[in-house]
Amino acid sequence: MIRSMKAGMLLALLLMAGCGVTLSEEQMALHENFERTYEPAQIGNLEALPNVEVIDGVTYVDGILIVNKEISLPPDYAPGLQPEVVAAYQQMFQDGAARGLDFVLVSDFRSYDYQAQLYSNYVARDGQEAADQYSAKPGHSEHQTGLAIDVGSADSATTLKVSFGDTPEFQWMKDVAHEYGFIIRYLEGKEDITGYMYEPWHLRYVGEEAEAIYESGLTLEEYLGID
């Protein structure tokens, strides 16, 4: 509840508490009649608040593992590439091949130590400000979750450039990845939310939730209400 009171009473209480001021009986009677009004606090819809759990240092929001620039993983968290991810991307690659598309797996699970070395190399090459736009600090990489992969076409596999977004492989993948449980994690135009540049090649496995996230057009942070 929110309490509002007349300024005179608030001033009197402060004076008595802090300065030892003694009020006359007439003044006390006056201040005893101050107005009290109560209003309900506006705290929004509690049901809309995300359910956040931290289990062994790993953060889950509404049951979805989350790691980003603010939320990290423990250094010893090393699950490897998850079996469901392997099955999903292999099926997607197979279905793509049936349409004449040539997908290549570029990168999958990375340990904390491997990411530390990778990030350090990028900083040495491009400087930290530039590196932070496309590389995660150790403990903040989705690849450490075992739920993220980088994909490319046979022609673009070794470069991981935004131009992958112009390939036939991506044009098909962007509209069907959710059917295999994947989302494009770092969307174009959402750099201020994700903290990373647009990465059409970076897929994050979220399982059954992928369709709803895809249909929303939101980043994972926005969808979970933690942006």
mmCIF file of C-alpha atoms in Angstrom, residues 13-217:
data_model
loop_
_atom_site.group_PDB
_atom_site.id
_atom_site.type_symbol
_atom_site.label_atom_id
_atom_site.label_comp_id
_atom_site.label_asym_id
_atom_site.label_seq_id
_atom_site.Cartn_x
_atom_site.Cartn_y
_atom_site.Cartn_z
ATOM 1 C CA LEU A 13 7.968 13.842 12.510
ATOM 2 C CA LEU A 14 11.373 14.557 11.034
ATOM 3 C CA LEU A 15 11.939 17.407 13.463
ATOM 4 C CA MET A 16 10.938 15.375 16.480
ATOM 5 C CA ALA A 17 13.020 12.388 15.478
ATOM 6 C CA GLY A 18 16.121 14.271 14.411
ATOM 7 C CA CYS A 19 16.152 17.437 16.485
ATOM 8 C CA GLY A 20 14.320 16.668 19.717
ATOM 9 C CA VAL A 21 11.758 19.446 19.145
ATOM 10 C CA THR A 22 8.882 19.561 21.648
ATOM 11 C CA LEU A 23 5.497 20.549 20.238
ATOM 12 C CA SER A 24 2.728 22.306 22.146
ATOM 13 C CA GLU A 25 -0.547 20.515 22.899
ATOM 14 C CA GLU A 26 -2.247 22.646 20.227
ATOM 15 C CA GLN A 27 0.377 21.698 17.643
ATOM 16 C CA MET A 28 0.139 18.026 18.600
ATOM 17 C CA ALA A 29 -3.647 18.093 18.232
ATOM 18 C CA LEU A 30 -3.280 19.687 14.829
ATOM 19 C CA HIS A 31 -0.876 17.079 13.554
ATOM 20 C CA GLU A 32 -2.843 14.168 14.967
ATOM 21 C CA ASN A 33 -5.568 15.038 12.456
ATOM 22 C CA PHE A 34 -3.407 14.620 9.349
ATOM 23 C CA GLU A 35 -4.980 12.895 6.383
ATOM 24 C CA ARG A 36 -4.172 9.279 5.546
ATOM 25 C CA THR A 37 -5.081 7.966 2.115
ATOM 26 C CA TYR A 38 -4.308 4.494 0.809
ATOM 27 C CA GLU A 39 -4.053 3.374 -2.789
ATOM 28 C CA PRO A 40 -3.150 -0.005 -4.295
ATOM 29 C CA ALA A 41 0.353 -0.166 -5.704
ATOM 30 C CA GLN A 42 0.539 -0.722 -9.444
ATOM 31 C CA ILE A 43 2.885 -3.694 -9.885
ATOM 32 C CA GLY A 44 1.646 -5.081 -13.174
ATOM 33 C CA ASN A 45 0.684 -8.633 -14.008
ATOM 34 C CA LEU A 46 2.528 -11.026 -11.722
ATOM 35 C CA GLU A 47 1.739 -13.924 -14.040
ATOM 36 C CA ALA A 48 3.767 -12.215 -16.773
ATOM 37 C CA LEU A 49 6.957 -12.200 -14.725
ATOM 38 C CA PRO A 50 9.512 -14.758 -15.954
ATOM 39 C CA ASN A 51 10.396 -17.703 -13.754
ATOM 40 C CA VAL A 52 14.160 -17.521 -13.185
ATOM 41 C CA GLU A 53 16.094 -20.445 -11.712
ATOM 42 C CA VAL A 54 19.815 -20.803 -11.158
ATOM 43 C CA ILE A 55 20.888 -24.420 -10.849
ATOM 44 C CA ASP A 56 24.563 -25.152 -10.192
ATOM 45 C CA GLY A 57 25.443 -21.744 -11.624
ATOM 46 C CA VAL A 58 23.396 -22.231 -14.803
ATOM 47 C CA THR A 59 20.504 -19.825 -15.391
ATOM 48 C CA TYR A 60 17.130 -20.934 -16.725
ATOM 49 C CA VAL A 61 14.295 -18.554 -17.601
ATOM 50 C CA ASP A 62 10.926 -20.250 -17.987
ATOM 51 C CA GLY A 63 12.828 -23.504 -18.357
ATOM 52 C CA ILE A 64 15.112 -22.252 -21.146
ATOM 53 C CA LEU A 65 18.847 -22.102 -20.505
ATOM 54 C CA ILE A 66 20.029 -18.538 -21.066
ATOM 55 C CA VAL A 67 23.516 -17.120 -21.476
ATOM 56 C CA ASN A 68 24.370 -13.692 -22.850
ATOM 57 C CA LYS A 69 26.581 -10.708 -22.111
ATOM 58 C CA GLU A 70 25.103 -10.319 -18.622
ATOM 59 C CA ILE A 71 24.372 -13.949 -17.710
ATOM 60 C CA SER A 72 27.286 -16.367 -17.618
ATOM 61 C CA LEU A 73 28.041 -20.055 -17.262
ATOM 62 C CA PRO A 74 30.438 -21.634 -14.742
ATOM 63 C CA PRO A 75 33.917 -22.344 -16.126
ATOM 64 C CA ASP A 76 33.492 -26.072 -15.490
ATOM 65 C CA TYR A 77 30.172 -26.340 -17.321
ATOM 66 C CA ALA A 78 31.016 -28.632 -20.244
ATOM 67 C CA PRO A 79 28.093 -30.775 -21.441
ATOM 68 C CA GLY A 80 29.367 -31.212 -24.982
ATOM 69 C CA LEU A 81 27.072 -30.902 -27.986
ATOM 70 C CA GLN A 82 23.698 -32.226 -26.891
ATOM 71 C CA PRO A 83 22.326 -35.330 -28.679
ATOM 72 C CA GLU A 84 19.041 -33.610 -29.546
ATOM 73 C CA VAL A 85 20.982 -30.841 -31.271
ATOM 74 C CA VAL A 86 22.972 -33.344 -33.327
ATOM 75 C CA ALA A 87 19.811 -35.148 -34.412
ATOM 76 C CA ALA A 88 18.061 -31.877 -35.274
ATOM 77 C CA TYR A 89 20.785 -30.309 -37.389
ATOM 78 C CA GLN A 90 21.544 -33.573 -39.198
ATOM 79 C CA GLN A 91 17.890 -33.906 -40.161
ATOM 80 C CA MET A 92 17.793 -30.290 -41.325
ATOM 81 C CA PHE A 93 20.949 -30.753 -43.394
ATOM 82 C CA GLN A 94 19.502 -33.934 -44.895
ATOM 83 C CA ASP A 95 16.224 -32.244 -45.801
ATOM 84 C CA GLY A 96 18.166 -29.334 -47.263
ATOM 85 C CA ALA A 97 20.305 -31.682 -49.364
ATOM 86 C CA ALA A 98 17.142 -33.184 -50.830
ATOM 87 C CA ARG A 99 16.419 -29.681 -52.150
ATOM 88 C CA GLY A 100 19.882 -29.275 -53.620
ATOM 89 C CA LEU A 101 21.278 -27.258 -50.693
ATOM 90 C CA ASP A 102 24.759 -27.877 -49.344
ATOM 91 C CA PHE A 103 25.006 -27.181 -45.602
ATOM 92 C CA VAL A 104 28.202 -27.467 -43.573
ATOM 93 C CA LEU A 105 28.594 -27.541 -39.805
ATOM 94 C CA VAL A 106 31.201 -24.881 -38.980
ATOM 95 C CA SER A 107 31.296 -24.862 -35.176
ATOM 96 C CA ASP A 108 29.483 -26.492 -32.276
ATOM 97 C CA PHE A 109 30.423 -26.993 -28.606
ATOM 98 C CA ARG A 110 33.251 -24.906 -27.181
ATOM 99 C CA SER A 111 34.697 -25.213 -23.705
ATOM 100 C CA TYR A 112 35.274 -22.236 -21.417
ATOM 101 C CA ASP A 113 39.024 -22.453 -21.979
ATOM 102 C CA TYR A 114 38.701 -22.721 -25.744
ATOM 103 C CA GLN A 115 36.437 -19.646 -25.815
ATOM 104 C CA ALA A 116 38.906 -17.766 -23.617
ATOM 105 C CA GLN A 117 41.687 -18.385 -26.108
ATOM 106 C CA LEU A 118 39.476 -17.557 -29.080
ATOM 107 C CA TYR A 119 38.287 -14.297 -27.527
ATOM 108 C CA SER A 120 41.846 -13.349 -26.571
ATOM 109 C CA ASN A 121 42.995 -13.876 -30.148
ATOM 110 C CA TYR A 122 40.211 -11.685 -31.519
ATOM 111 C CA VAL A 123 40.988 -8.906 -29.044
ATOM 112 C CA ALA A 124 44.669 -9.035 -29.997
ATOM 113 C CA ARG A 125 43.753 -8.830 -33.660
ATOM 114 C CA ASP A 126 40.898 -6.295 -33.689
ATOM 115 C CA GLY A 127 40.837 -4.664 -30.241
ATOM 116 C CA GLN A 128 38.312 -5.361 -27.476
ATOM 117 C CA GLU A 129 35.604 -2.945 -28.637
ATOM 118 C CA ALA A 130 35.427 -4.582 -32.056
ATOM 119 C CA ALA A 131 35.808 -8.126 -30.700
ATOM 120 C CA ASP A 132 32.930 -7.643 -28.269
ATOM 121 C CA GLN A 133 30.589 -7.092 -31.203
ATOM 122 C CA TYR A 134 31.094 -10.583 -32.607
ATOM 123 C CA SER A 135 32.788 -12.720 -29.963
ATOM 124 C CA ALA A 136 31.714 -13.698 -26.458
ATOM 125 C CA LYS A 137 33.893 -13.458 -23.399
ATOM 126 C CA PRO A 138 34.644 -16.822 -21.761
ATOM 127 C CA GLY A 139 31.625 -18.023 -19.819
ATOM 128 C CA HIS A 140 29.280 -15.955 -21.961
ATOM 129 C CA SER A 141 29.292 -18.008 -25.152
ATOM 130 C CA GLU A 142 26.213 -19.950 -26.232
ATOM 131 C CA HIS A 143 28.535 -22.553 -27.691
ATOM 132 C CA GLN A 144 29.465 -23.579 -24.133
ATOM 133 C CA THR A 145 25.842 -24.614 -23.544
ATOM 134 C CA GLY A 146 26.075 -27.432 -26.075
ATOM 135 C CA LEU A 147 22.897 -26.034 -27.623
ATOM 136 C CA ALA A 148 24.360 -23.742 -30.302
ATOM 137 C CA ILE A 149 25.900 -24.361 -33.704
ATOM 138 C CA ASP A 150 27.325 -22.263 -36.506
ATOM 139 C CA VAL A 151 26.332 -23.375 -39.985
ATOM 140 C CA GLY A 152 27.264 -22.323 -43.474
ATOM 141 C CA SER A 153 27.012 -23.311 -47.095
ATOM 142 C CA ALA A 154 29.866 -25.139 -48.777
ATOM 143 C CA ASP A 155 30.962 -21.826 -50.301
ATOM 144 C CA SER A 156 30.773 -19.753 -47.124
ATOM 145 C CA ALA A 157 31.666 -22.276 -44.435
ATOM 146 C CA THR A 158 35.142 -20.974 -43.675
ATOM 147 C CA THR A 159 34.288 -17.274 -43.571
ATOM 148 C CA LEU A 160 31.191 -16.862 -41.362
ATOM 149 C CA LYS A 161 30.220 -13.610 -42.993
ATOM 150 C CA VAL A 162 26.893 -11.820 -43.074
ATOM 151 C CA SER A 163 26.824 -12.649 -46.796
ATOM 152 C CA PHE A 164 25.737 -16.165 -45.776
ATOM 153 C CA GLY A 165 22.355 -14.506 -45.412
ATOM 154 C CA ASP A 166 22.239 -14.129 -49.198
ATOM 155 C CA THR A 167 22.789 -17.812 -49.953
ATOM 156 C CA PRO A 168 20.045 -20.254 -51.017
ATOM 157 C CA GLU A 169 20.861 -22.284 -47.900
ATOM 158 C CA PHE A 170 20.006 -19.424 -45.563
ATOM 159 C CA GLN A 171 16.944 -18.345 -47.518
ATOM 160 C CA TRP A 172 15.481 -21.796 -46.953
ATOM 161 C CA MET A 173 16.824 -22.268 -43.426
ATOM 162 C CA LYS A 174 15.479 -19.005 -41.997
ATOM 163 C CA ASP A 175 11.911 -20.123 -42.631
ATOM 164 C CA VAL A 176 12.213 -23.723 -41.459
ATOM 165 C CA ALA A 177 14.862 -23.780 -38.710
ATOM 166 C CA HIS A 178 12.152 -23.546 -36.044
ATOM 167 C CA GLU A 179 10.638 -26.781 -37.355
ATOM 168 C CA TYR A 180 13.811 -28.504 -36.178
ATOM 169 C CA GLY A 181 13.879 -26.690 -32.821
ATOM 170 C CA PHE A 182 16.297 -23.904 -33.795
ATOM 171 C CA ILE A 183 16.095 -20.128 -33.765
ATOM 172 C CA ILE A 184 18.427 -17.617 -35.397
ATOM 173 C CA ARG A 185 19.850 -16.263 -32.169
ATOM 174 C CA TYR A 186 21.332 -12.920 -33.230
ATOM 175 C CA LEU A 187 18.805 -11.190 -35.440
ATOM 176 C CA GLU A 188 19.375 -8.321 -37.816
ATOM 177 C CA GLY A 189 18.359 -4.993 -36.316
ATOM 178 C CA LYS A 190 18.428 -6.365 -32.755
ATOM 179 C CA GLU A 191 22.070 -5.675 -32.023
ATOM 180 C CA ASP A 192 21.210 -3.259 -29.211
ATOM 181 C CA ILE A 193 19.352 -6.059 -27.417
ATOM 182 C CA THR A 194 21.584 -9.079 -28.007
ATOM 183 C CA GLY A 195 24.822 -7.098 -27.848
ATOM 184 C CA TYR A 196 26.147 -8.880 -30.917
ATOM 185 C CA MET A 197 26.233 -8.188 -34.619
ATOM 186 C CA TYR A 198 23.784 -9.924 -36.931
ATOM 187 C CA GLU A 199 24.833 -13.572 -37.307
ATOM 188 C CA PRO A 200 22.695 -15.472 -39.822
ATOM 189 C CA TRP A 201 24.833 -18.568 -39.277
ATOM 190 C CA HIS A 202 24.355 -18.889 -35.509
ATOM 191 C CA LEU A 203 21.548 -21.246 -34.493
ATOM 192 C CA ARG A 204 20.360 -21.901 -30.961
ATOM 193 C CA TYR A 205 18.383 -25.016 -30.102
ATOM 194 C CA VAL A 206 15.341 -24.350 -27.897
ATOM 195 C CA GLY A 207 13.192 -27.333 -28.855
ATOM 196 C CA GLU A 208 9.408 -26.992 -28.935
ATOM 197 C CA GLU A 209 9.560 -23.314 -27.993
ATOM 198 C CA ALA A 210 11.242 -22.472 -31.312
ATOM 199 C CA GLU A 211 8.037 -22.039 -33.297
ATOM 200 C CA ALA A 212 6.561 -19.507 -30.861
ATOM 201 C CA ILE A 213 9.821 -17.546 -30.756
ATOM 202 C CA TYR A 214 10.072 -17.582 -34.553
ATOM 203 C CA GLU A 215 6.476 -16.423 -34.977
ATOM 204 C CA SER A 216 7.008 -13.597 -32.476
ATOM 205 C CA GLY A 217 9.946 -12.148 -34.412
#
